[in-house]
Short mmCIF file of N, CA, C and O in Angstrom, two decimals:
data_model
loop_
_atom_site.label_atom_id
_atom_site.label_comp_id
_atom_site.label_asym_id
_atom_site.label_seq_id
_atom_site.Cartn_x
_atom_site.Cartn_y
_atom_site.Cartn_z
N MET A 289 66.51 117.76 -220.27
CA MET A 289 65.07 117.51 -220.14
C MET A 289 64.77 117.13 -218.69
O MET A 289 65.51 116.41 -218.05
N ASP A 290 63.66 117.65 -218.18
CA ASP A 290 63.25 117.37 -216.81
C ASP A 290 62.98 115.88 -216.61
O ASP A 290 62.48 115.21 -217.50
N SER A 291 63.31 115.40 -215.41
CA SER A 291 62.88 114.06 -215.02
C SER A 291 61.38 114.11 -214.78
O SER A 291 60.83 115.15 -214.45
N LEU A 292 60.72 112.97 -214.94
CA LEU A 292 59.29 112.86 -214.71
C LEU A 292 59.05 111.99 -213.49
O LEU A 292 59.53 110.85 -213.43
N VAL A 293 58.33 112.51 -212.52
CA VAL A 293 57.94 111.75 -211.33
C VAL A 293 56.42 111.65 -211.33
O VAL A 293 55.72 112.67 -211.36
N ILE A 294 55.92 110.41 -211.32
CA ILE A 294 54.48 110.16 -211.31
C ILE A 294 54.13 109.49 -210.00
O ILE A 294 54.69 108.44 -209.66
N VAL A 295 53.22 110.08 -209.25
CA VAL A 295 52.84 109.58 -207.93
C VAL A 295 51.45 108.94 -208.02
O VAL A 295 50.49 109.57 -208.46
N ASP A 296 51.36 107.70 -207.58
CA ASP A 296 50.12 106.94 -207.50
C ASP A 296 49.41 107.36 -206.21
O ASP A 296 49.68 106.84 -205.14
N ALA A 297 48.51 108.35 -206.31
CA ALA A 297 47.89 108.93 -205.11
C ALA A 297 47.19 107.90 -204.25
O ALA A 297 47.38 107.88 -203.03
N ALA A 298 46.38 107.04 -204.84
CA ALA A 298 45.63 106.06 -204.05
C ALA A 298 46.57 105.16 -203.25
O ALA A 298 46.32 104.87 -202.08
N ASN A 299 47.64 104.73 -203.87
CA ASN A 299 48.57 103.83 -203.22
C ASN A 299 49.36 104.53 -202.13
O ASN A 299 49.55 104.00 -201.04
N VAL A 300 49.83 105.74 -202.41
CA VAL A 300 50.63 106.48 -201.44
C VAL A 300 49.77 106.90 -200.25
O VAL A 300 50.16 106.71 -199.10
N VAL A 301 48.59 107.45 -200.51
CA VAL A 301 47.68 107.84 -199.44
C VAL A 301 47.31 106.62 -198.59
O VAL A 301 47.29 106.68 -197.36
N GLY A 302 47.05 105.51 -199.24
CA GLY A 302 46.65 104.29 -198.53
C GLY A 302 47.75 103.64 -197.72
O GLY A 302 47.50 102.73 -196.93
N SER A 303 48.98 104.11 -197.88
CA SER A 303 50.10 103.51 -197.15
C SER A 303 50.20 104.01 -195.71
O SER A 303 50.97 103.48 -194.92
N VAL A 304 49.41 105.03 -195.36
CA VAL A 304 49.45 105.61 -194.02
C VAL A 304 48.06 105.51 -193.40
O VAL A 304 47.12 106.15 -193.89
N PRO A 305 47.89 104.73 -192.33
CA PRO A 305 46.57 104.56 -191.72
C PRO A 305 46.17 105.75 -190.85
O PRO A 305 46.14 105.68 -189.63
N ASP A 306 45.86 106.89 -191.50
CA ASP A 306 45.55 108.11 -190.77
C ASP A 306 44.08 108.53 -190.92
O ASP A 306 43.74 109.68 -190.70
N GLY A 307 43.23 107.61 -191.35
CA GLY A 307 41.82 107.91 -191.53
C GLY A 307 41.49 108.44 -192.91
O GLY A 307 40.39 108.95 -193.13
N TRP A 308 42.39 108.28 -193.85
CA TRP A 308 42.21 108.78 -195.22
C TRP A 308 40.91 108.30 -195.85
O TRP A 308 40.31 108.99 -196.67
N TRP A 309 40.43 107.13 -195.46
CA TRP A 309 39.24 106.53 -196.06
C TRP A 309 37.97 107.33 -195.75
O TRP A 309 36.98 107.20 -196.45
N ARG A 310 38.01 108.18 -194.73
CA ARG A 310 36.84 109.01 -194.40
C ARG A 310 36.73 110.22 -195.34
O ARG A 310 35.65 110.79 -195.48
N ASP A 311 37.84 110.60 -195.96
CA ASP A 311 37.86 111.76 -196.86
C ASP A 311 38.96 111.55 -197.90
O ASP A 311 40.04 112.10 -197.79
N ARG A 312 38.66 110.75 -198.91
CA ARG A 312 39.66 110.43 -199.93
C ARG A 312 40.10 111.66 -200.71
O ARG A 312 41.28 111.81 -201.05
N HIS A 313 39.17 112.53 -201.01
CA HIS A 313 39.49 113.76 -201.74
C HIS A 313 40.46 114.62 -200.92
O HIS A 313 41.48 115.10 -201.42
N GLY A 314 40.12 114.83 -199.66
CA GLY A 314 40.98 115.62 -198.78
C GLY A 314 42.35 115.00 -198.58
O GLY A 314 43.36 115.71 -198.53
N ALA A 315 42.40 113.68 -198.49
CA ALA A 315 43.69 112.99 -198.34
C ALA A 315 44.56 113.20 -199.58
O ALA A 315 45.77 113.43 -199.47
N ALA A 316 43.95 113.15 -200.76
CA ALA A 316 44.70 113.39 -202.00
C ALA A 316 45.19 114.84 -202.06
O ALA A 316 46.31 115.10 -202.52
N GLU A 317 44.38 115.77 -201.56
CA GLU A 317 44.81 117.17 -201.53
C GLU A 317 45.99 117.35 -200.57
O GLU A 317 46.93 118.10 -200.89
N ARG A 318 45.98 116.68 -199.44
CA ARG A 318 47.11 116.78 -198.50
C ARG A 318 48.38 116.23 -199.13
O ARG A 318 49.46 116.82 -198.96
N LEU A 319 48.27 115.12 -199.83
CA LEU A 319 49.43 114.58 -200.53
C LEU A 319 49.91 115.57 -201.59
O LEU A 319 51.10 115.89 -201.68
N ARG A 320 48.99 116.06 -202.40
CA ARG A 320 49.35 117.05 -203.44
C ARG A 320 50.10 118.22 -202.83
O ARG A 320 51.12 118.67 -203.34
N ASP A 321 49.63 118.71 -201.68
CA ASP A 321 50.23 119.87 -201.05
C ASP A 321 51.61 119.59 -200.47
O ASP A 321 52.38 120.52 -200.21
N ALA A 322 51.94 118.32 -200.28
CA ALA A 322 53.27 117.94 -199.78
C ALA A 322 54.29 117.83 -200.91
O ALA A 322 55.49 117.83 -200.65
N LEU A 323 53.84 117.73 -202.15
CA LEU A 323 54.75 117.44 -203.26
C LEU A 323 55.57 118.62 -203.78
O LEU A 323 56.68 118.40 -204.26
N PRO A 324 55.11 119.87 -203.70
CA PRO A 324 55.92 120.96 -204.25
C PRO A 324 57.31 121.06 -203.64
O PRO A 324 58.25 121.49 -204.31
N GLU A 325 57.48 120.67 -202.39
CA GLU A 325 58.83 120.74 -201.80
C GLU A 325 59.81 119.86 -202.57
O GLU A 325 60.99 120.18 -202.68
N TYR A 326 59.34 118.77 -203.16
CA TYR A 326 60.22 117.90 -203.93
C TYR A 326 60.50 118.48 -205.31
O TYR A 326 61.57 118.24 -205.88
N VAL A 327 59.55 119.24 -205.83
CA VAL A 327 59.77 119.92 -207.11
C VAL A 327 60.88 120.95 -206.93
O VAL A 327 61.72 121.14 -207.80
N ASP A 328 60.89 121.60 -205.77
CA ASP A 328 61.90 122.63 -205.48
C ASP A 328 63.24 122.04 -205.08
O ASP A 328 64.29 122.59 -205.43
N ASN A 329 63.22 120.93 -204.33
CA ASN A 329 64.45 120.39 -203.74
C ASN A 329 64.89 119.05 -204.32
O ASN A 329 65.96 118.56 -203.96
N GLY A 330 64.08 118.41 -205.15
CA GLY A 330 64.40 117.10 -205.70
C GLY A 330 64.11 115.99 -204.71
O GLY A 330 63.62 116.22 -203.60
N LEU A 331 64.43 114.80 -205.12
CA LEU A 331 64.32 113.61 -204.27
C LEU A 331 65.74 113.04 -204.19
O LEU A 331 66.13 112.22 -205.01
N PRO A 332 66.52 113.53 -203.22
CA PRO A 332 67.94 113.13 -203.15
C PRO A 332 68.12 111.61 -203.19
O PRO A 332 67.42 110.87 -202.51
N GLY A 333 69.02 111.20 -204.04
CA GLY A 333 69.29 109.78 -204.21
C GLY A 333 68.35 109.09 -205.19
O GLY A 333 68.57 107.94 -205.54
N LEU A 334 67.31 109.79 -205.61
CA LEU A 334 66.32 109.20 -206.53
C LEU A 334 66.20 109.96 -207.84
O LEU A 334 66.25 109.38 -208.91
N VAL A 335 66.00 111.27 -207.73
CA VAL A 335 65.77 112.10 -208.92
C VAL A 335 66.43 113.46 -208.70
O VAL A 335 66.24 114.08 -207.66
N ALA A 336 67.17 113.89 -209.70
CA ALA A 336 67.80 115.20 -209.64
C ALA A 336 66.86 116.26 -210.22
O ALA A 336 65.92 115.94 -210.95
N LEU A 337 67.16 117.48 -209.91
CA LEU A 337 66.42 118.60 -210.49
C LEU A 337 66.93 118.87 -211.89
O LEU A 337 68.08 118.58 -212.18
N PRO A 338 66.15 119.44 -212.74
CA PRO A 338 64.73 119.78 -212.57
C PRO A 338 63.84 118.56 -212.77
O PRO A 338 64.24 117.60 -213.42
N LEU A 339 62.66 118.61 -212.19
CA LEU A 339 61.73 117.51 -212.35
C LEU A 339 60.32 118.01 -212.56
O LEU A 339 59.97 119.10 -212.13
N GLU A 340 59.54 117.19 -213.25
CA GLU A 340 58.12 117.44 -213.46
C GLU A 340 57.37 116.46 -212.57
O GLU A 340 57.63 115.26 -212.60
N MET A 341 56.44 116.97 -211.75
CA MET A 341 55.69 116.14 -210.81
C MET A 341 54.25 116.00 -211.27
O MET A 341 53.56 116.99 -211.54
N VAL A 342 53.80 114.73 -211.36
CA VAL A 342 52.42 114.43 -211.74
C VAL A 342 51.80 113.54 -210.67
O VAL A 342 52.38 112.52 -210.30
N LEU A 343 50.65 113.91 -210.19
CA LEU A 343 49.90 113.13 -209.20
C LEU A 343 48.68 112.56 -209.90
O LEU A 343 47.87 113.31 -210.46
N VAL A 344 48.53 111.24 -209.89
CA VAL A 344 47.39 110.59 -210.54
C VAL A 344 46.38 110.19 -209.46
O VAL A 344 46.70 109.46 -208.53
N VAL A 345 45.15 110.73 -209.62
CA VAL A 345 44.07 110.45 -208.68
C VAL A 345 42.96 109.69 -209.39
O VAL A 345 42.84 109.73 -210.61
N GLU A 346 42.17 109.00 -208.60
CA GLU A 346 41.06 108.21 -209.14
C GLU A 346 39.93 108.18 -208.15
O GLU A 346 40.08 108.61 -207.00
N GLY A 347 38.79 107.67 -208.57
CA GLY A 347 37.65 107.48 -207.68
C GLY A 347 37.21 108.77 -207.01
O GLY A 347 37.07 109.80 -207.65
N ALA A 348 37.00 108.71 -205.69
CA ALA A 348 36.51 109.85 -204.93
C ALA A 348 37.47 111.03 -204.93
O ALA A 348 37.09 112.15 -204.60
N ALA A 349 38.71 110.80 -205.30
CA ALA A 349 39.70 111.88 -205.33
C ALA A 349 39.71 112.62 -206.67
O ALA A 349 40.43 113.61 -206.82
N ARG A 350 38.93 112.13 -207.64
CA ARG A 350 38.86 112.85 -208.93
C ARG A 350 38.44 114.28 -208.68
O ARG A 350 37.62 114.55 -207.81
N GLY A 351 38.98 115.16 -209.46
CA GLY A 351 38.62 116.56 -209.32
C GLY A 351 39.56 117.35 -208.44
O GLY A 351 39.40 118.56 -208.31
N VAL A 352 40.55 116.70 -207.83
CA VAL A 352 41.57 117.44 -207.09
C VAL A 352 42.29 118.31 -208.11
O VAL A 352 42.68 117.84 -209.18
N ALA A 353 42.44 119.57 -207.80
CA ALA A 353 43.04 120.53 -208.73
C ALA A 353 44.56 120.49 -208.69
O ALA A 353 45.16 120.16 -207.66
N SER A 354 45.16 120.86 -209.80
CA SER A 354 46.60 121.03 -209.85
C SER A 354 46.99 122.27 -209.05
O SER A 354 46.17 123.17 -208.85
N VAL A 355 48.24 122.30 -208.59
CA VAL A 355 48.80 123.48 -207.94
C VAL A 355 50.13 123.76 -208.62
O VAL A 355 50.65 122.92 -209.37
N GLU A 356 50.69 124.90 -208.35
CA GLU A 356 51.97 125.24 -208.97
C GLU A 356 53.00 124.15 -208.68
O GLU A 356 53.23 123.78 -207.53
N GLY A 357 53.56 123.61 -209.74
CA GLY A 357 54.58 122.58 -209.62
C GLY A 357 54.07 121.15 -209.62
O GLY A 357 54.85 120.23 -209.79
N VAL A 358 52.78 120.96 -209.41
CA VAL A 358 52.21 119.62 -209.36
C VAL A 358 51.00 119.55 -210.28
O VAL A 358 49.97 120.18 -210.03
N ARG A 359 51.14 118.78 -211.36
CA ARG A 359 50.03 118.55 -212.28
C ARG A 359 49.23 117.35 -211.77
O ARG A 359 49.79 116.29 -211.52
N VAL A 360 47.94 117.53 -211.60
CA VAL A 360 47.07 116.44 -211.15
C VAL A 360 46.32 115.90 -212.35
O VAL A 360 45.70 116.65 -213.11
N GLU A 361 46.41 114.59 -212.52
CA GLU A 361 45.71 113.88 -213.60
C GLU A 361 44.61 113.03 -212.96
O GLU A 361 44.91 112.16 -212.14
N SER A 362 43.36 113.28 -213.31
CA SER A 362 42.24 112.48 -212.81
C SER A 362 42.00 111.32 -213.78
O SER A 362 41.68 111.56 -214.95
N ALA A 363 42.16 110.11 -213.30
CA ALA A 363 41.94 108.93 -214.14
C ALA A 363 40.45 108.74 -214.36
O ALA A 363 39.66 108.77 -213.41
N GLY A 364 40.07 108.53 -215.61
CA GLY A 364 38.68 108.26 -215.93
C GLY A 364 38.23 106.90 -215.42
O GLY A 364 37.08 106.69 -215.11
N GLY A 365 39.16 105.98 -215.34
CA GLY A 365 38.90 104.63 -214.85
C GLY A 365 39.96 104.28 -213.84
O GLY A 365 40.09 104.92 -212.80
N SER A 366 40.78 103.31 -214.19
CA SER A 366 41.83 102.84 -213.30
C SER A 366 43.00 103.83 -213.24
O SER A 366 43.53 104.24 -214.27
N GLY A 367 43.40 104.17 -212.02
CA GLY A 367 44.57 105.02 -211.85
C GLY A 367 45.82 104.35 -212.38
O GLY A 367 46.68 105.00 -212.98
N ASP A 368 45.92 103.03 -212.19
CA ASP A 368 47.08 102.29 -212.70
C ASP A 368 47.18 102.40 -214.22
O ASP A 368 48.27 102.62 -214.76
N ASP A 369 46.04 102.27 -214.89
CA ASP A 369 46.05 102.37 -216.36
C ASP A 369 46.48 103.76 -216.79
O ASP A 369 47.24 103.91 -217.76
N ARG A 370 46.03 104.80 -216.07
CA ARG A 370 46.42 106.17 -216.43
C ARG A 370 47.92 106.37 -216.22
O ARG A 370 48.57 107.04 -217.02
N ILE A 371 48.46 105.81 -215.16
CA ILE A 371 49.90 105.92 -214.90
C ILE A 371 50.69 105.26 -216.03
O ILE A 371 51.66 105.83 -216.54
N VAL A 372 50.27 104.09 -216.45
CA VAL A 372 50.94 103.40 -217.55
C VAL A 372 50.86 104.24 -218.82
O VAL A 372 51.86 104.38 -219.55
N GLU A 373 49.70 104.82 -219.09
CA GLU A 373 49.56 105.70 -220.26
C GLU A 373 50.52 106.88 -220.19
O GLU A 373 51.14 107.25 -221.20
N LEU A 374 50.65 107.48 -219.02
CA LEU A 374 51.55 108.63 -218.87
C LEU A 374 53.00 108.23 -219.07
O LEU A 374 53.76 108.96 -219.72
N VAL A 375 53.40 107.09 -218.51
CA VAL A 375 54.77 106.62 -218.70
C VAL A 375 55.04 106.40 -220.18
O VAL A 375 56.07 106.82 -220.72
N ALA A 376 54.10 105.75 -220.87
CA ALA A 376 54.28 105.47 -222.29
C ALA A 376 54.33 106.76 -223.12
O ALA A 376 55.14 106.88 -224.04
N ALA A 377 53.48 107.72 -222.80
CA ALA A 377 53.37 108.94 -223.61
C ALA A 377 54.42 109.98 -223.27
O ALA A 377 54.88 110.71 -224.15
N GLU A 378 54.80 110.08 -221.99
CA GLU A 378 55.65 111.19 -221.56
C GLU A 378 56.99 110.77 -220.98
O GLU A 378 57.86 111.61 -220.77
N GLY A 379 57.17 109.48 -220.71
CA GLY A 379 58.39 109.03 -220.05
C GLY A 379 59.54 108.69 -220.97
O GLY A 379 60.69 108.64 -220.53
N GLY A 380 59.27 108.49 -222.24
CA GLY A 380 60.31 108.09 -223.18
C GLY A 380 61.39 109.15 -223.33
O GLY A 380 61.10 110.34 -223.44
N GLY A 381 62.63 108.72 -223.32
CA GLY A 381 63.75 109.62 -223.54
C GLY A 381 64.15 110.45 -222.34
O GLY A 381 65.00 111.32 -222.45
N ARG A 382 63.55 110.21 -221.19
CA ARG A 382 63.96 110.92 -219.99
C ARG A 382 63.81 110.02 -218.77
O ARG A 382 63.11 109.00 -218.81
N ASP A 383 64.46 110.40 -217.69
CA ASP A 383 64.35 109.64 -216.45
C ASP A 383 62.90 109.71 -215.98
O ASP A 383 62.33 110.80 -215.87
N CYS A 384 62.31 108.57 -215.69
CA CYS A 384 60.92 108.50 -215.25
C CYS A 384 60.85 107.63 -214.00
O CYS A 384 61.28 106.48 -214.00
N LEU A 385 60.32 108.20 -212.92
CA LEU A 385 60.19 107.50 -211.65
C LEU A 385 58.73 107.47 -211.26
O LEU A 385 58.05 108.50 -211.24
N VAL A 386 58.21 106.27 -210.95
CA VAL A 386 56.83 106.11 -210.49
C VAL A 386 56.87 105.77 -209.01
O VAL A 386 57.63 104.90 -208.57
N VAL A 387 56.08 106.49 -208.22
CA VAL A 387 56.01 106.28 -206.78
C VAL A 387 54.77 105.46 -206.48
O VAL A 387 53.64 105.94 -206.59
N THR A 388 54.98 104.19 -206.10
CA THR A 388 53.89 103.26 -205.79
C THR A 388 54.46 102.05 -205.07
O THR A 388 55.65 101.76 -205.19
N ALA A 389 53.60 101.32 -204.38
CA ALA A 389 53.99 100.03 -203.80
C ALA A 389 53.24 98.90 -204.49
O ALA A 389 53.38 97.74 -204.10
N ASP A 390 52.48 99.22 -205.50
CA ASP A 390 51.66 98.25 -206.22
C ASP A 390 52.57 97.39 -207.12
O ASP A 390 53.15 97.89 -208.08
N ARG A 391 52.67 96.11 -206.80
CA ARG A 391 53.58 95.21 -207.54
C ARG A 391 53.20 95.05 -209.01
O ARG A 391 54.07 95.04 -209.88
N ALA A 392 51.93 94.92 -209.29
CA ALA A 392 51.51 94.75 -210.69
C ALA A 392 51.80 96.01 -211.49
O ALA A 392 52.28 95.94 -212.63
N LEU A 393 51.55 97.17 -210.90
CA LEU A 393 51.85 98.43 -211.58
C LEU A 393 53.35 98.57 -211.78
O LEU A 393 53.81 99.00 -212.84
N ARG A 394 54.12 98.19 -210.77
CA ARG A 394 55.58 98.24 -210.88
C ARG A 394 56.04 97.48 -212.12
O ARG A 394 56.82 98.00 -212.92
N GLU A 395 55.55 96.28 -212.30
CA GLU A 395 55.96 95.46 -213.44
C GLU A 395 55.57 96.13 -214.76
O GLU A 395 56.35 96.13 -215.71
N ARG A 396 54.39 96.71 -214.81
CA ARG A 396 53.92 97.33 -216.04
C ARG A 396 54.77 98.54 -216.44
O ARG A 396 55.12 98.70 -217.61
N VAL A 397 55.11 99.40 -215.48
CA VAL A 397 55.88 100.60 -215.83
C VAL A 397 57.36 100.30 -216.02
O VAL A 397 58.02 100.94 -216.85
N GLU A 398 57.88 99.32 -215.29
CA GLU A 398 59.28 98.94 -215.51
C GLU A 398 59.47 98.37 -216.91
O GLU A 398 60.51 98.60 -217.53
N ALA A 399 58.46 97.68 -217.43
CA ALA A 399 58.53 97.15 -218.79
C ALA A 399 58.61 98.27 -219.82
O ALA A 399 59.11 98.06 -220.93
N LEU A 400 58.18 99.47 -219.43
CA LEU A 400 58.24 100.63 -220.32
C LEU A 400 59.49 101.49 -220.07
O LEU A 400 59.65 102.54 -220.68
N GLY A 401 60.33 101.04 -219.15
CA GLY A 401 61.59 101.75 -218.89
C GLY A 401 61.59 102.67 -217.69
O GLY A 401 62.59 103.34 -217.42
N ALA A 402 60.49 102.74 -216.95
CA ALA A 402 60.44 103.60 -215.77
C ALA A 402 61.09 102.89 -214.59
O ALA A 402 61.15 101.67 -214.52
N ARG A 403 61.56 103.70 -213.65
CA ARG A 403 62.02 103.18 -212.36
C ARG A 403 60.87 103.33 -211.37
O ARG A 403 59.95 104.11 -211.59
N VAL A 404 60.94 102.58 -210.26
CA VAL A 404 59.87 102.62 -209.27
C VAL A 404 60.47 102.73 -207.88
O VAL A 404 61.51 102.13 -207.58
N THR A 405 59.81 103.51 -207.04
CA THR A 405 60.16 103.60 -205.63
C THR A 405 58.88 103.56 -204.82
O THR A 405 57.79 103.79 -205.35
N GLY A 406 58.99 103.28 -203.54
CA GLY A 406 57.82 103.16 -202.68
C GLY A 406 57.31 104.49 -202.13
O GLY A 406 57.95 105.53 -202.28
N PRO A 407 56.16 104.45 -201.48
CA PRO A 407 55.52 105.66 -200.95
C PRO A 407 56.38 106.47 -200.00
O PRO A 407 56.26 107.70 -199.95
N ARG A 408 57.27 105.84 -199.26
CA ARG A 408 58.10 106.59 -198.32
C ARG A 408 58.99 107.62 -199.00
O ARG A 408 59.46 108.55 -198.35
N ALA A 409 59.18 107.48 -200.28
CA ALA A 409 60.01 108.45 -201.00
C ALA A 409 59.41 109.85 -200.92
O ALA A 409 60.15 110.84 -200.91
N VAL A 410 58.08 109.94 -200.85
CA VAL A 410 57.44 111.25 -200.75
C VAL A 410 56.65 111.42 -199.46
O VAL A 410 56.54 112.52 -198.93
N TRP A 411 56.09 110.38 -198.94
CA TRP A 411 55.23 110.48 -197.75
C TRP A 411 56.06 110.33 -196.49
O TRP A 411 55.91 111.10 -195.57
N GLY A 412 56.91 109.34 -196.45
CA GLY A 412 57.71 109.09 -195.26
C GLY A 412 58.71 110.18 -194.96
O GLY A 412 58.99 110.49 -193.82
N ARG A 413 59.27 110.80 -195.98
CA ARG A 413 60.27 111.85 -195.78
C ARG A 413 59.69 113.04 -195.06
O ARG A 413 60.34 113.68 -194.26
N ARG A 414 58.44 113.37 -195.35
CA ARG A 414 57.88 114.58 -194.72
C ARG A 414 57.23 114.25 -193.37
O ARG A 414 56.99 115.11 -192.57
N ARG A 415 56.94 113.00 -193.13
CA ARG A 415 56.25 112.64 -191.90
C ARG A 415 57.20 112.20 -190.79
O ARG A 415 56.79 112.04 -189.67
N THR A 416 58.45 111.91 -191.14
CA THR A 416 59.38 111.44 -190.10
C THR A 416 60.38 112.50 -189.77
O THR A 416 60.49 113.51 -190.40
#
């Protein structure tokens, strides 16, 4: 069964002070467009292939479309709540990794059996 990787878009985008706040939708699209390389190559040391990649967006980033290899979930309310719902519904019985630096979210998903890593796992690798 594929590993599940869930990316907290707001948290990951917000970890890089590149002016994302002027265009939250565009920033989420740039992050989404960076993720297929991990679907193809994995996240060495974190998640082996094959993996399913889910990007959770909220607020002004709602409506970002999915692309091949990356399913985008638009949260109706809190992105954190949607991530917890996804871990509970889809993470059971398989390796589940959530990409976020949000401490409260970390505690919530770890209680459901997910592992957590920080934004550099997907953002820092491609930018450095």
